[in-house]
Amino acid sequence: MTAPNVDPSEDVLIARAVHGDADARRELFERFREAAYAAALRVTGRPEDALDVVQDAFIKAFESLAGFARGASFKTWLLRIVTNRALDLLRAAKVRRAASLDQRNDGQDRDGLPDPPARGDEYETPGAGLERMELGERLARAVASLPPEQRAVFALYADGELTYADIAKIVGIPIGTVMSRLFHARRRLTEMLGDLAPTMRRKD
Amino acid sequence: MALRDGPAAQWRMTAVTTRDCARQSDALTALREGRFDALTPDAVAAAEAHLNHCAACADKLGAARPVSASDPLVQAPRQPAAAQWRRAWAVIADRSPSVSSIWRAGRAGILRSAWTPLAAAAACVMMVVSWRFAAPPVESGLWSLAAAGDVRVLEMDVGEGVTAMVGDGPTVVWILEPEMDAPS
Ligand SMILES: [Zn+2]
């Protein structure tokens, strides 16, 4: 595994942030919020959930910053918290949805909660409605329809700055499994977005 | 991997491993270069199995960064507006502890956890000193401590889960009167 590319000033910021320096914390937030949000959005599939995940992840990070190993990459550590939080949120939503379905099947009253948000499972097969969406929106929905473990790997792959070893570390799986999940995630996305093939040439 | 049969086995295993690496080379290069579409599921499964057993190939691939910037399946998501970030930061600043908790709780924890061994160490020092120098009994309102010249242990009651052992060297035996607790 390669040594993380850690900006020396990052260690200084972290040391200040541990002691509650608000400016240092804000600087860390501003440096890494976009990467955190992008990963959270790719896993949760919903902007409002993604922003909640980012907030929770930064709060958790600042709470336990003293336990963060100096010289390690803050971004890798943060994205691990983000990914775990986002996956927890998906699991909780799945449990809520299952409970809600059970109640409906039992003919009982709903619990008063709003309908669980659509997580994209309904979009696994491309439909006529999907064709009206922009490429970015369709991609986001397609990513949101992947199995959660593939979504997490794809989200970290999409970040582009992490090494495959970082991704393996964050998700807690071997590199071979990272590659396999990534391969199947991409294959599934290509199948779902097949009609967009002409517009989806490599960007390089 | 453990080698059990000496140099010959080592040579055989190295040869097999090298051949495996060579066999997977194209697939691993395609993965490293992000040419996923050039691979079949079977090829990826074989590469995965190889990576799980070959640290050299896993390390080499692990050091690579994905070339996702040129992947058409990767689009930068629309980020929240400045006002949303401001609100998010306000929530984070409001709910984060002023000092990271491990730091804060750590010192209290260290003091708490240090108390028991410190007390035990003090008791041991007291016992050793009183034994070595045959000092007069150390007493408090509840207990007294004195060095014994010759002790035979005929019976020992210990609590559940505790092993009773009396060795040949200096041994401390608490002799408790009813209703009396050992110093701690
Ligand atoms: Zn190999």
Coordinates of C-alpha atoms and ligand atoms in Angstrom, one line a residue:
Chain A
M1 CA 0.0 0.0 0.0
T2 CA 1.4 3.4 -0.8
A3 CA 1.8 6.1 1.8
P4 CA -1.1 8.5 1.7
N5 CA -0.4 11.8 0.0
V6 CA -1.0 14.0 3.0
D7 CA -0.5 17.7 2.8
P8 CA 1.7 18.6 5.8
S9 CA -0.6 21.5 6.6
E10 CA -3.4 19.0 7.0
D11 CA -1.7 17.6 10.1
V12 CA -1.4 21.1 11.6
L13 CA -5.1 21.7 10.8
I14 CA -6.0 18.5 12.5
A15 CA -3.9 19.2 15.6
R16 CA -5.7 22.6 15.9
A17 CA -9.1 21.0 15.2
V18 CA -8.7 18.5 18.0
H19 CA -8.5 21.3 20.5
G20 CA -11.6 22.9 19.1
D21 CA -10.1 25.5 16.8
A22 CA -13.2 26.6 14.8
D23 CA -11.2 28.0 12.0
A24 CA -9.3 24.8 11.5
R25 CA -12.4 22.7 11.6
R26 CA -14.1 25.0 9.1
E27 CA -11.0 24.7 6.8
L28 CA -11.2 20.9 7.0
F29 CA -14.9 21.1 6.2
E30 CA -14.4 23.3 3.2
R31 CA -11.6 21.2 1.9
F32 CA -13.4 17.9 2.0
R33 CA -17.1 18.6 2.0
E34 CA -17.5 18.2 -1.8
A35 CA -15.8 14.8 -1.9
A36 CA -17.8 13.8 1.1
Y37 CA -21.1 15.0 -0.5
A38 CA -20.3 13.3 -3.8
A39 CA -19.7 9.9 -2.1
A40 CA -22.7 10.3 0.1
L41 CA -24.9 11.2 -2.8
R42 CA -23.8 8.3 -4.9
V43 CA -24.5 5.9 -2.1
T44 CA -27.8 7.3 -0.8
G45 CA -29.1 8.6 -4.2
R46 CA -30.9 11.6 -2.6
P47 CA -29.4 15.1 -2.1
E48 CA -31.1 15.7 1.2
D49 CA -29.9 12.4 2.6
A50 CA -26.5 13.1 1.3
L51 CA -26.3 16.4 3.1
D52 CA -27.5 14.8 6.3
V53 CA -24.8 12.2 5.9
V54 CA -22.1 14.8 5.4
Q55 CA -23.2 16.7 8.5
D56 CA -23.3 13.6 10.6
A57 CA -19.9 12.5 9.3
F58 CA -18.2 15.8 10.1
I59 CA -19.7 15.9 13.6
K60 CA -18.5 12.3 14.2
A61 CA -15.1 13.2 12.7
F62 CA -14.7 16.2 15.0
E63 CA -15.9 14.1 18.0
S64 CA -13.3 11.4 17.5
L65 CA -10.5 13.4 15.8
A66 CA -8.1 12.8 18.7
G67 CA -8.1 9.1 17.8
F68 CA -7.2 9.8 14.2
A69 CA -3.7 8.6 13.3
R70 CA -1.3 11.4 12.5
G71 CA 0.2 11.2 9.0
A72 CA -2.8 9.2 7.7
S73 CA -5.1 10.8 5.1
F74 CA -8.0 12.7 6.7
K75 CA -10.0 12.3 3.5
T76 CA -9.7 8.5 3.5
W77 CA -10.7 8.5 7.2
L78 CA -13.6 10.9 6.6
L79 CA -14.9 8.9 3.6
R80 CA -14.9 5.8 5.6
I81 CA -17.3 7.5 8.1
V82 CA -19.3 8.9 5.2
T83 CA -19.7 5.5 3.5
N84 CA -20.6 3.8 6.7
R85 CA -23.2 6.5 7.6
A86 CA -24.7 6.4 4.1
L87 CA -24.9 2.6 4.1
D88 CA -26.5 2.7 7.6
L89 CA -29.1 5.1 6.3
L90 CA -29.9 2.8 3.4
R91 CA -30.3 -0.1 5.8
A92 CA -32.5 1.9 8.1
A93 CA -34.7 3.0 5.1
K94 CA -35.0 -0.6 4.0
V95 CA -36.1 -1.7 7.4
R96 CA -38.6 1.2 7.6
R97 CA -39.9 0.3 4.1
A98 CA -40.2 -3.4 5.0
A99 CA -42.1 -2.5 8.2
S100 CA -44.4 -0.2 6.3
L101 CA -45.1 -2.9 3.7
D102 CA -45.8 -5.4 6.5
Q103 CA -48.3 -3.0 8.1
R104 CA -50.1 -2.5 4.8
N105 CA -50.2 -6.3 4.2
D106 CA -51.7 -6.8 7.6
G107 CA -54.4 -4.3 6.7
Q108 CA -53.4 -2.1 9.7
D109 CA -53.1 1.7 9.7
R110 CA -49.9 3.2 8.4
D111 CA -47.7 4.7 11.1
G112 CA -48.2 8.2 9.9
L113 CA -44.7 8.4 8.4
P114 CA -44.3 9.8 4.9
D115 CA -43.8 7.3 2.2
P116 CA -40.3 6.0 2.1
P117 CA -38.3 7.8 -0.5
A118 CA -37.9 6.1 -3.9
R119 CA -34.3 4.7 -3.8
G120 CA -34.1 3.9 -7.4
D121 CA -34.9 0.2 -7.2
E122 CA -37.9 1.0 -9.4
Y123 CA -35.5 2.2 -12.1
E124 CA -33.6 -1.0 -12.6
T125 CA -35.1 -1.5 -16.0
P126 CA -34.9 1.5 -18.3
G127 CA -38.3 2.8 -19.0
A128 CA -39.8 5.4 -21.3
G129 CA -39.9 8.0 -18.5
L130 CA -36.2 7.7 -18.0
E131 CA -35.4 8.7 -21.5
R132 CA -36.5 12.2 -20.7
M133 CA -34.0 12.7 -18.0
E134 CA -30.7 14.3 -18.4
L135 CA -27.6 12.1 -18.6
G136 CA -26.4 13.2 -15.1
E137 CA -29.8 12.5 -13.5
R138 CA -30.2 9.2 -15.2
L139 CA -26.7 8.2 -14.2
A140 CA -27.4 9.2 -10.6
R141 CA -30.6 7.1 -10.6
A142 CA -28.9 4.2 -12.2
V143 CA -26.1 4.3 -9.6
A144 CA -28.8 4.5 -6.9
S145 CA -30.3 1.2 -8.2
L146 CA -27.1 -0.7 -7.7
P147 CA -26.8 -3.1 -4.7
P148 CA -25.4 -1.0 -1.8
E149 CA -22.0 -2.7 -1.6
Q150 CA -21.5 -2.0 -5.3
R151 CA -22.6 1.6 -4.9
A152 CA -20.1 2.2 -2.1
V153 CA -17.2 0.9 -4.2
F154 CA -18.4 2.8 -7.3
A155 CA -18.8 6.0 -5.2
L156 CA -15.2 5.8 -4.0
Y157 CA -13.9 4.9 -7.4
A158 CA -15.7 7.9 -8.9
D159 CA -13.8 10.2 -6.4
G160 CA -10.7 9.6 -8.5
E161 CA -8.2 10.6 -5.9
L162 CA -8.2 7.5 -3.8
T163 CA -6.0 4.5 -4.7
Y164 CA -7.6 1.1 -5.0
A165 CA -5.9 0.2 -1.7
D166 CA -7.6 3.2 -0.1
I167 CA -10.9 2.0 -1.4
A168 CA -10.3 -1.5 -0.1
K169 CA -9.4 0.0 3.3
I170 CA -12.4 2.2 3.5
V171 CA -14.9 -0.5 2.6
G172 CA -13.0 -3.2 4.5
I173 CA -12.7 -5.7 1.6
P174 CA -9.7 -7.2 -0.4
I175 CA -8.6 -5.4 -3.5
G176 CA -9.8 -8.4 -5.7
T177 CA -13.3 -7.8 -4.3
V178 CA -13.0 -4.1 -5.0
M179 CA -12.2 -4.8 -8.7
S180 CA -15.0 -7.4 -9.0
R181 CA -17.6 -5.1 -7.4
L182 CA -16.5 -2.3 -9.6
F183 CA -16.6 -4.4 -12.7
H184 CA -20.1 -5.6 -12.0
A185 CA -21.3 -2.1 -11.0
R186 CA -20.1 -0.7 -14.3
R187 CA -21.5 -3.5 -16.3
R188 CA -24.9 -3.0 -14.7
L189 CA -24.8 0.7 -15.3
T190 CA -23.8 0.2 -18.9
E191 CA -26.8 -2.2 -19.4
M192 CA -29.2 0.2 -17.7
L193 CA -28.0 3.2 -19.8
G194 CA -27.4 1.3 -23.0
D195 CA -29.6 3.6 -25.0
L196 CA -27.2 6.5 -24.1
A197 CA -24.2 4.6 -25.6
P198 CA -23.6 7.1 -28.4
T199 CA -23.4 10.0 -25.9
M200 CA -21.3 8.1 -23.4
R201 CA -18.0 7.9 -25.1
R202 CA -14.9 8.0 -23.0
K203 CA -14.2 11.6 -21.9
D204 CA -10.5 11.5 -22.7
Chain B
M1 CA 2.2 -18.8 2.2
A2 CA 4.0 -21.4 4.3
L3 CA 6.6 -23.5 2.6
R4 CA 6.9 -27.0 4.1
D5 CA 9.2 -29.0 1.8
G6 CA 12.4 -27.1 1.5
P7 CA 14.0 -25.4 -1.6
A8 CA 12.5 -27.7 -4.2
A9 CA 9.0 -26.9 -3.0
Q10 CA 9.9 -23.2 -2.8
W11 CA 11.1 -23.3 -6.4
R12 CA 7.9 -25.1 -7.5
M13 CA 5.7 -22.7 -5.7
T14 CA 7.5 -19.6 -7.0
A15 CA 7.3 -21.0 -10.6
V16 CA 3.6 -21.6 -10.2
T17 CA 3.0 -18.2 -8.7
T18 CA 5.0 -16.5 -11.4
R19 CA 3.1 -18.3 -14.1
D20 CA -0.2 -17.3 -12.4
C21 CA 0.9 -13.7 -12.4
A22 CA 1.8 -13.9 -16.1
R23 CA -1.5 -15.5 -16.9
Q24 CA -3.4 -12.7 -15.1
S25 CA -1.2 -10.0 -16.4
D26 CA -3.5 -8.8 -19.2
A27 CA -6.6 -8.8 -17.0
L28 CA -4.7 -6.9 -14.2
T29 CA -3.4 -4.4 -16.7
A30 CA -6.9 -3.8 -18.1
L31 CA -8.2 -3.3 -14.5
R32 CA -5.3 -0.9 -13.6
E33 CA -5.9 1.1 -16.8
G34 CA -9.7 1.2 -16.2
R35 CA -10.5 -0.9 -19.3
F36 CA -13.2 -2.8 -17.6
D37 CA -15.2 -3.2 -20.8
A38 CA -12.4 -5.3 -22.2
L39 CA -13.0 -8.0 -19.6
T40 CA -15.5 -10.8 -19.2
P41 CA -17.0 -11.8 -15.8
D42 CA -15.0 -15.0 -15.8
A43 CA -11.8 -13.1 -16.4
V44 CA -12.6 -10.8 -13.5
A45 CA -13.4 -13.7 -11.3
A46 CA -10.1 -15.3 -12.1
A47 CA -8.3 -12.0 -11.5
E48 CA -10.1 -11.6 -8.2
A49 CA -9.1 -15.1 -7.1
H50 CA -5.5 -14.3 -8.0
L51 CA -5.4 -11.0 -6.3
N52 CA -6.7 -12.6 -3.1
H53 CA -3.7 -14.9 -3.1
C54 CA -0.9 -12.8 -4.6
A55 CA 0.3 -10.0 -2.5
A56 CA 2.6 -8.7 -5.1
C57 CA -0.1 -8.2 -7.7
A58 CA -2.5 -6.9 -5.1
D59 CA 0.0 -4.3 -3.9
K60 CA 0.8 -3.2 -7.5
L61 CA -2.9 -2.7 -8.3
G62 CA -3.6 -1.2 -4.9
A63 CA -1.1 1.6 -5.5
A64 CA -2.9 2.6 -8.7
R65 CA -5.5 5.3 -8.8
P66 CA -8.7 4.7 -10.8
V67 CA -8.8 6.6 -14.1
S68 CA -12.4 7.5 -13.3
A69 CA -12.0 11.0 -14.6
S70 CA -12.3 9.7 -18.1
D71 CA -15.0 7.2 -17.3
P72 CA -18.3 8.2 -19.1
L73 CA -20.2 6.6 -16.2
V74 CA -18.8 9.0 -13.8
Q75 CA -20.3 12.5 -13.8
A76 CA -19.6 15.1 -11.1
P77 CA -22.8 15.5 -9.1
R78 CA -24.3 18.9 -8.6
Q79 CA -23.1 20.2 -5.3
P80 CA -25.3 22.0 -2.7
A81 CA -25.7 25.8 -3.0
A82 CA -23.6 28.1 -0.9
A83 CA -26.5 28.7 1.4
Q84 CA -27.0 25.0 2.0
W85 CA -23.3 24.6 2.9
R86 CA -23.6 27.5 5.3
R87 CA -26.5 25.9 7.0
A88 CA -24.7 22.5 7.1
W89 CA -21.7 24.1 8.7
A90 CA -23.8 25.9 11.3
V91 CA -25.3 22.5 12.3
I92 CA -21.9 20.9 12.4
A93 CA -20.3 23.7 14.5
D94 CA -23.3 23.7 16.8
R95 CA -23.3 19.9 17.4
S96 CA -19.6 19.2 17.5
P97 CA -17.9 19.0 20.9
S98 CA -15.6 22.0 21.6
V99 CA -12.7 19.5 22.2
S100 CA -12.5 16.1 20.6
S101 CA -14.0 13.6 23.0
I102 CA -11.1 11.1 23.2
W103 CA -8.9 13.9 24.3
R104 CA -11.4 15.2 26.9
A105 CA -12.7 11.9 28.2
G106 CA -9.2 10.4 27.9
R107 CA -7.7 12.4 30.7
A108 CA -10.5 11.6 33.1
G109 CA -10.3 8.0 32.0
I110 CA -6.6 7.9 32.6
L111 CA -7.0 9.2 36.1
R112 CA -9.9 6.8 36.9
S113 CA -8.1 3.8 35.4
A114 CA -4.8 4.8 37.0
W115 CA -6.3 4.9 40.5
T116 CA -6.7 1.1 41.0
P117 CA -3.1 0.1 39.9
L118 CA -1.7 3.0 41.9
A119 CA -3.5 1.9 45.1
A120 CA -2.4 -1.7 44.5
A121 CA 1.2 -0.6 43.9
A122 CA 1.2 1.4 47.1
A123 CA -0.1 -1.6 49.0
C124 CA 2.5 -3.8 47.5
V125 CA 5.3 -1.4 48.3
M126 CA 4.0 -1.2 51.9
M127 CA 4.0 -5.0 52.2
V128 CA 7.4 -5.5 50.7
V129 CA 8.9 -2.8 52.9
S130 CA 7.3 -4.3 56.0
W131 CA 8.4 -7.8 55.1
R132 CA 12.0 -6.9 54.1
F133 CA 12.7 -4.7 57.2
A134 CA 10.5 -6.6 59.6
A135 CA 8.9 -3.3 60.4
P136 CA 6.4 -3.1 63.2
P137 CA 2.9 -3.9 62.1
V138 CA 1.3 -1.2 59.9
E139 CA -2.2 -0.6 61.1
S140 CA -5.2 1.4 60.3
G141 CA -8.6 1.4 61.9
L142 CA -9.7 -1.6 59.9
W143 CA -6.6 -3.7 59.2
S144 CA -3.1 -4.4 60.3
L145 CA -0.1 -5.6 58.3
A146 CA 2.8 -7.6 59.7
A147 CA 5.5 -9.8 58.4
A148 CA 5.2 -13.4 59.4
G149 CA 8.3 -15.6 59.9
D150 CA 6.8 -19.0 59.2
V151 CA 3.4 -19.6 57.7
R152 CA 1.8 -22.8 56.7
V153 CA -1.2 -22.6 54.5
L154 CA -3.5 -25.5 55.3
E155 CA -6.6 -24.2 53.6
M156 CA -7.5 -21.3 51.4
D157 CA -10.9 -20.0 50.5
V158 CA -11.0 -18.0 47.3
G159 CA -13.9 -16.5 45.3
E160 CA -15.3 -18.0 42.2
G161 CA -13.0 -17.8 39.1
V162 CA -9.9 -17.1 41.2
T163 CA -6.9 -19.4 41.4
A164 CA -5.2 -19.8 44.8
M165 CA -1.5 -20.2 44.6
V166 CA 1.2 -20.1 47.2
G167 CA 4.7 -20.3 45.8
D168 CA 8.1 -20.9 47.4
G169 CA 9.2 -17.2 47.4
P170 CA 7.8 -14.4 49.5
T171 CA 4.0 -14.6 49.4
V172 CA 1.5 -12.3 50.7
V173 CA -1.4 -13.9 52.5
W174 CA -4.2 -11.8 53.7
I175 CA -5.6 -13.1 57.0
L176 CA -9.0 -11.6 57.4
E177 CA -10.9 -11.3 60.5
P178 CA -14.7 -11.6 60.1
E179 CA -16.3 -8.5 58.7
M180 CA -12.9 -7.1 57.8
D181 CA -11.9 -6.1 54.2
A182 CA -8.4 -6.2 52.9
P183 CA -7.0 -2.8 52.1
S184 CA -7.3 -1.9 48.4
Ligands
ZN1 ZN 0.5 -12.3 -9.0

